[in-house]
Coordinates of C-alpha atoms and ligand atoms in Angstrom, one line a residue:
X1006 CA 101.0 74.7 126.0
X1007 CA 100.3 72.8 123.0
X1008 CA 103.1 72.4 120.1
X1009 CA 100.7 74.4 118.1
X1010 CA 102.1 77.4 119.1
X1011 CA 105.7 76.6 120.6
X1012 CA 108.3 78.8 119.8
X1013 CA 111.6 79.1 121.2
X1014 CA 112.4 81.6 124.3
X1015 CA 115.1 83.6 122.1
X1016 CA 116.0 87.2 120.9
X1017 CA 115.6 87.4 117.1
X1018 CA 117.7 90.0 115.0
X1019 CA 114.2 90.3 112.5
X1020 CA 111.7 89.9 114.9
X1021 CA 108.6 89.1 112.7
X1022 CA 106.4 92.3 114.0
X1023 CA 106.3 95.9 114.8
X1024 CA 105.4 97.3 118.0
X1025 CA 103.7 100.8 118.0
X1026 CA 104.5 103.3 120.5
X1027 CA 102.8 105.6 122.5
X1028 CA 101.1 108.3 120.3
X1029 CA 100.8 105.6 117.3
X1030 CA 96.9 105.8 116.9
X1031 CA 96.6 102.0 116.3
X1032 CA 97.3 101.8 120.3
X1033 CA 93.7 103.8 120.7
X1034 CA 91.6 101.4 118.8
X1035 CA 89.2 98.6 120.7
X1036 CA 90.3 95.0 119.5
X1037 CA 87.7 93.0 117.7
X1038 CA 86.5 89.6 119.5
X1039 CA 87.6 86.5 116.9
X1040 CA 85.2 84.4 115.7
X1041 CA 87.3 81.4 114.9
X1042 CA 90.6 80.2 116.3
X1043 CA 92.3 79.0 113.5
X1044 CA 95.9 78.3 111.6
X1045 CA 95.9 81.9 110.9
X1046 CA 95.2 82.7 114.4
X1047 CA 98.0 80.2 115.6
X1048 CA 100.7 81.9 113.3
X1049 CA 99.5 85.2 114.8
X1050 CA 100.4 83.8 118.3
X1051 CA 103.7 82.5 117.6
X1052 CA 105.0 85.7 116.0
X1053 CA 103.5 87.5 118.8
X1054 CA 105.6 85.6 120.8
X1055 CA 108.7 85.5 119.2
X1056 CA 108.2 89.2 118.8
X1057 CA 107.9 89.5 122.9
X1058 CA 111.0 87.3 123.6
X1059 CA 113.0 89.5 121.2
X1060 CA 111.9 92.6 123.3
X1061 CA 112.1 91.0 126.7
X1062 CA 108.9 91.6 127.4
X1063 CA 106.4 89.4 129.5
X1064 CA 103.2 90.2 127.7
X1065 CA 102.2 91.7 124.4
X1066 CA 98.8 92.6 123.3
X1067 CA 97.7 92.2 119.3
X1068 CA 96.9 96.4 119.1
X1069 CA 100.7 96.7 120.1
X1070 CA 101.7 95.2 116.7
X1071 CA 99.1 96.6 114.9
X1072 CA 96.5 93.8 114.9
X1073 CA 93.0 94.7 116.0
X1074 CA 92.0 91.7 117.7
X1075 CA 91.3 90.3 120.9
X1076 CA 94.4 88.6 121.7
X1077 CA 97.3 88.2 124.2
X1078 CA 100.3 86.3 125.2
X1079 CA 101.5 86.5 128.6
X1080 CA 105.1 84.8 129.6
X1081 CA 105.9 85.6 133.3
X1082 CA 108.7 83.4 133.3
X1083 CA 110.2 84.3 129.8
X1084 CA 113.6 82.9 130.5
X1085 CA 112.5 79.5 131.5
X1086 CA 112.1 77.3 128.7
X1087 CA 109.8 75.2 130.9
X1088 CA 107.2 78.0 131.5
X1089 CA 104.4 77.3 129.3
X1090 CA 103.5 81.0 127.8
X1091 CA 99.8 81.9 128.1
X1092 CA 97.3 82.7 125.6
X1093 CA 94.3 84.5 126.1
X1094 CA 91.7 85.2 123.4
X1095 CA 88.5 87.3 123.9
X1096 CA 89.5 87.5 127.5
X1097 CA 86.9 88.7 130.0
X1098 CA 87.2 90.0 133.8
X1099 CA 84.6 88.1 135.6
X1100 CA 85.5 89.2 139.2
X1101 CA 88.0 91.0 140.8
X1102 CA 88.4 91.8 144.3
X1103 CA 88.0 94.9 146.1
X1104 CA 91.4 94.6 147.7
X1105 CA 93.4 96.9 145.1
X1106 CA 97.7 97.0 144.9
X1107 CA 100.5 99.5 143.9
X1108 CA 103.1 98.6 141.4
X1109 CA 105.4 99.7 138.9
X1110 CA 104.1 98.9 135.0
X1111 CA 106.6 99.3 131.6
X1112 CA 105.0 98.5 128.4
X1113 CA 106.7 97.4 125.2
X1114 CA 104.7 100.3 123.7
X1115 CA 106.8 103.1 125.9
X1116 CA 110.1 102.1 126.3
X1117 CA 111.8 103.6 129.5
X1118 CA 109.0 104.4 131.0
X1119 CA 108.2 102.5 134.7
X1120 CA 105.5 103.8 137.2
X1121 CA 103.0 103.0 139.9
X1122 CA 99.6 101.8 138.6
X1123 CA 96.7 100.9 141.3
X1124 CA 94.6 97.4 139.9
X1125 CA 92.6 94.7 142.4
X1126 CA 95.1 92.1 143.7
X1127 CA 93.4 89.5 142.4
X1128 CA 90.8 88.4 139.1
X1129 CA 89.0 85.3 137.6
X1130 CA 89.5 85.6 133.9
X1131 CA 87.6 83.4 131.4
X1132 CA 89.0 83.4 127.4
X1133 CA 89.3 81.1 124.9
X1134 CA 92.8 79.3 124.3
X1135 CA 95.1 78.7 121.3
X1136 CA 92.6 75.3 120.4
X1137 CA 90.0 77.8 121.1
X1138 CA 88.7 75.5 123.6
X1139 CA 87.2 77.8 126.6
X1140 CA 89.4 78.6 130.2
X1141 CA 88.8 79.9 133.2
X1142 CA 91.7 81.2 135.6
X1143 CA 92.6 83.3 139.0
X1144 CA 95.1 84.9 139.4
X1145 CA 97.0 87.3 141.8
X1146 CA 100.6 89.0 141.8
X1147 CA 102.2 89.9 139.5
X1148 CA 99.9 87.3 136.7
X1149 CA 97.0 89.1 137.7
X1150 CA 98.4 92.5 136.9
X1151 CA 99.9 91.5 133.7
X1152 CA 96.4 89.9 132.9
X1153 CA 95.1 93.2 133.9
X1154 CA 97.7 95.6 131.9
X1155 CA 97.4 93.0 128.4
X1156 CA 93.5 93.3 128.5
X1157 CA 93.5 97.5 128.7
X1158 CA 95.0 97.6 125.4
X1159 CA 92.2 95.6 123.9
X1160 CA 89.9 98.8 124.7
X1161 CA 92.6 101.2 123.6
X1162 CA 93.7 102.1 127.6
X1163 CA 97.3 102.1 128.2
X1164 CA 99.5 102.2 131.8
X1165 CA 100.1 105.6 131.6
X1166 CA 96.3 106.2 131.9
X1167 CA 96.1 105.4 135.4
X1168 CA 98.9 106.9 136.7
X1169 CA 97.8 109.1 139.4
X1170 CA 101.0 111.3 139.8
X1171 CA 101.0 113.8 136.9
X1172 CA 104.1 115.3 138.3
X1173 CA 105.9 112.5 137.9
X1174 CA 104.5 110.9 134.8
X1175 CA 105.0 114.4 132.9
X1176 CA 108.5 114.1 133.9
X1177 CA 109.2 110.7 133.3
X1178 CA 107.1 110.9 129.6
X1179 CA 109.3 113.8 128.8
X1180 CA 112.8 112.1 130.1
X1181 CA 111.6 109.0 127.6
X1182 CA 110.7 111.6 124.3
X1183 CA 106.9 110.7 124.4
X1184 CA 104.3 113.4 124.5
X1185 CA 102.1 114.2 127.7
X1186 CA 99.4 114.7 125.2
X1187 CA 99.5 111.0 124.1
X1188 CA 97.6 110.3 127.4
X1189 CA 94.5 110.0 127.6
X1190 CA 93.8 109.7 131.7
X1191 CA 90.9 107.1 133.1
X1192 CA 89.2 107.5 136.0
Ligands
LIG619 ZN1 101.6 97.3 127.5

């Protein structure tokens, strides 16, 4: 990653944003494409990061703090100083494969909350960058299902949409203090 955006891999006391919680309407809205990466857009990244480190969290999407724009930072190694984070900017899914996988999803957005989400194994994503130059990546594991979990909440979709289990996400909602009715199920 460029020095642009650098910041260091540490818990801050004040991180410098909010993140909104499940039931928090700003969580529903669709993100806005941006038209121009700029300074502005640069200081947006680094507090977005700073504001995942201090939440040990390995992605964080701009609606979680509030910001209704197209834009995410993935760390999958957040404790490695030597892992560049990633930045994705009007990210789109050009293909994924049919091959789908089970695992468990949290979200910064509903603490204490971990269940089984079915995505594709694998995607190609193309995005713009933090020198809003355009990339193209694939990924699979555990990238490709961050990738994947980062870019529902740019249309308003959250984990807890997709669980299949009702039962268990009822149970595990309730356990947590968050509302059944703040899901909003997907197909
Ligand atoms: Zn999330």
């Amino acid at each position: 990653m460029s020095s642009a955006v650098a910041v260091a891999k540490k818990k801050l006391k004040n991180p410098p944003l909010e993140i909104h919680h499940l039931g928090d309407r700003v969580l529903r809205q669709p993100a806005k494409r941006i038209a121009k990466v700029d300074d502005s857009v640069r200081q947006l990244i680094r507090e977005m990061l700073q504001t995942m480190y201090s939440a040990d969290g390995i992605g964080l999407a701009a609606p979680q703090v509030a910001v209704n724009k197209q834009l995410i930072v993935i760390d999958c190694e957040p404790k490695d100083e030597s892992n560049e984070p990633l930045v994705l900017i009007n990210p789109k899914i050009i293909s994924a494969s049919k091959a789908l996988c089970d695992a468990e999803e949290g979200c910064l957005s509903i603490p204490g909350v971990y269940l089984d989400v079915t995505r594709p194994k694998a995607i190609e994503v193309t995005f713009k960058d933090e020198n809003g130059r355009p990339q193209k990546l694939k990924a699979d594991g555990i990238l490709a299902r961050v990738i994947q979990h980062e870019m529902d909440h740019l249309t308003g979709v959250l984990f807890v949409d997709r669980v299949k289990n009702n039962l268990v996400l009822a149970e595990e909602l309730k356990k947590n203090h968050f509302s059944v009715n703040a899901v909003k199920p997907v197909n």
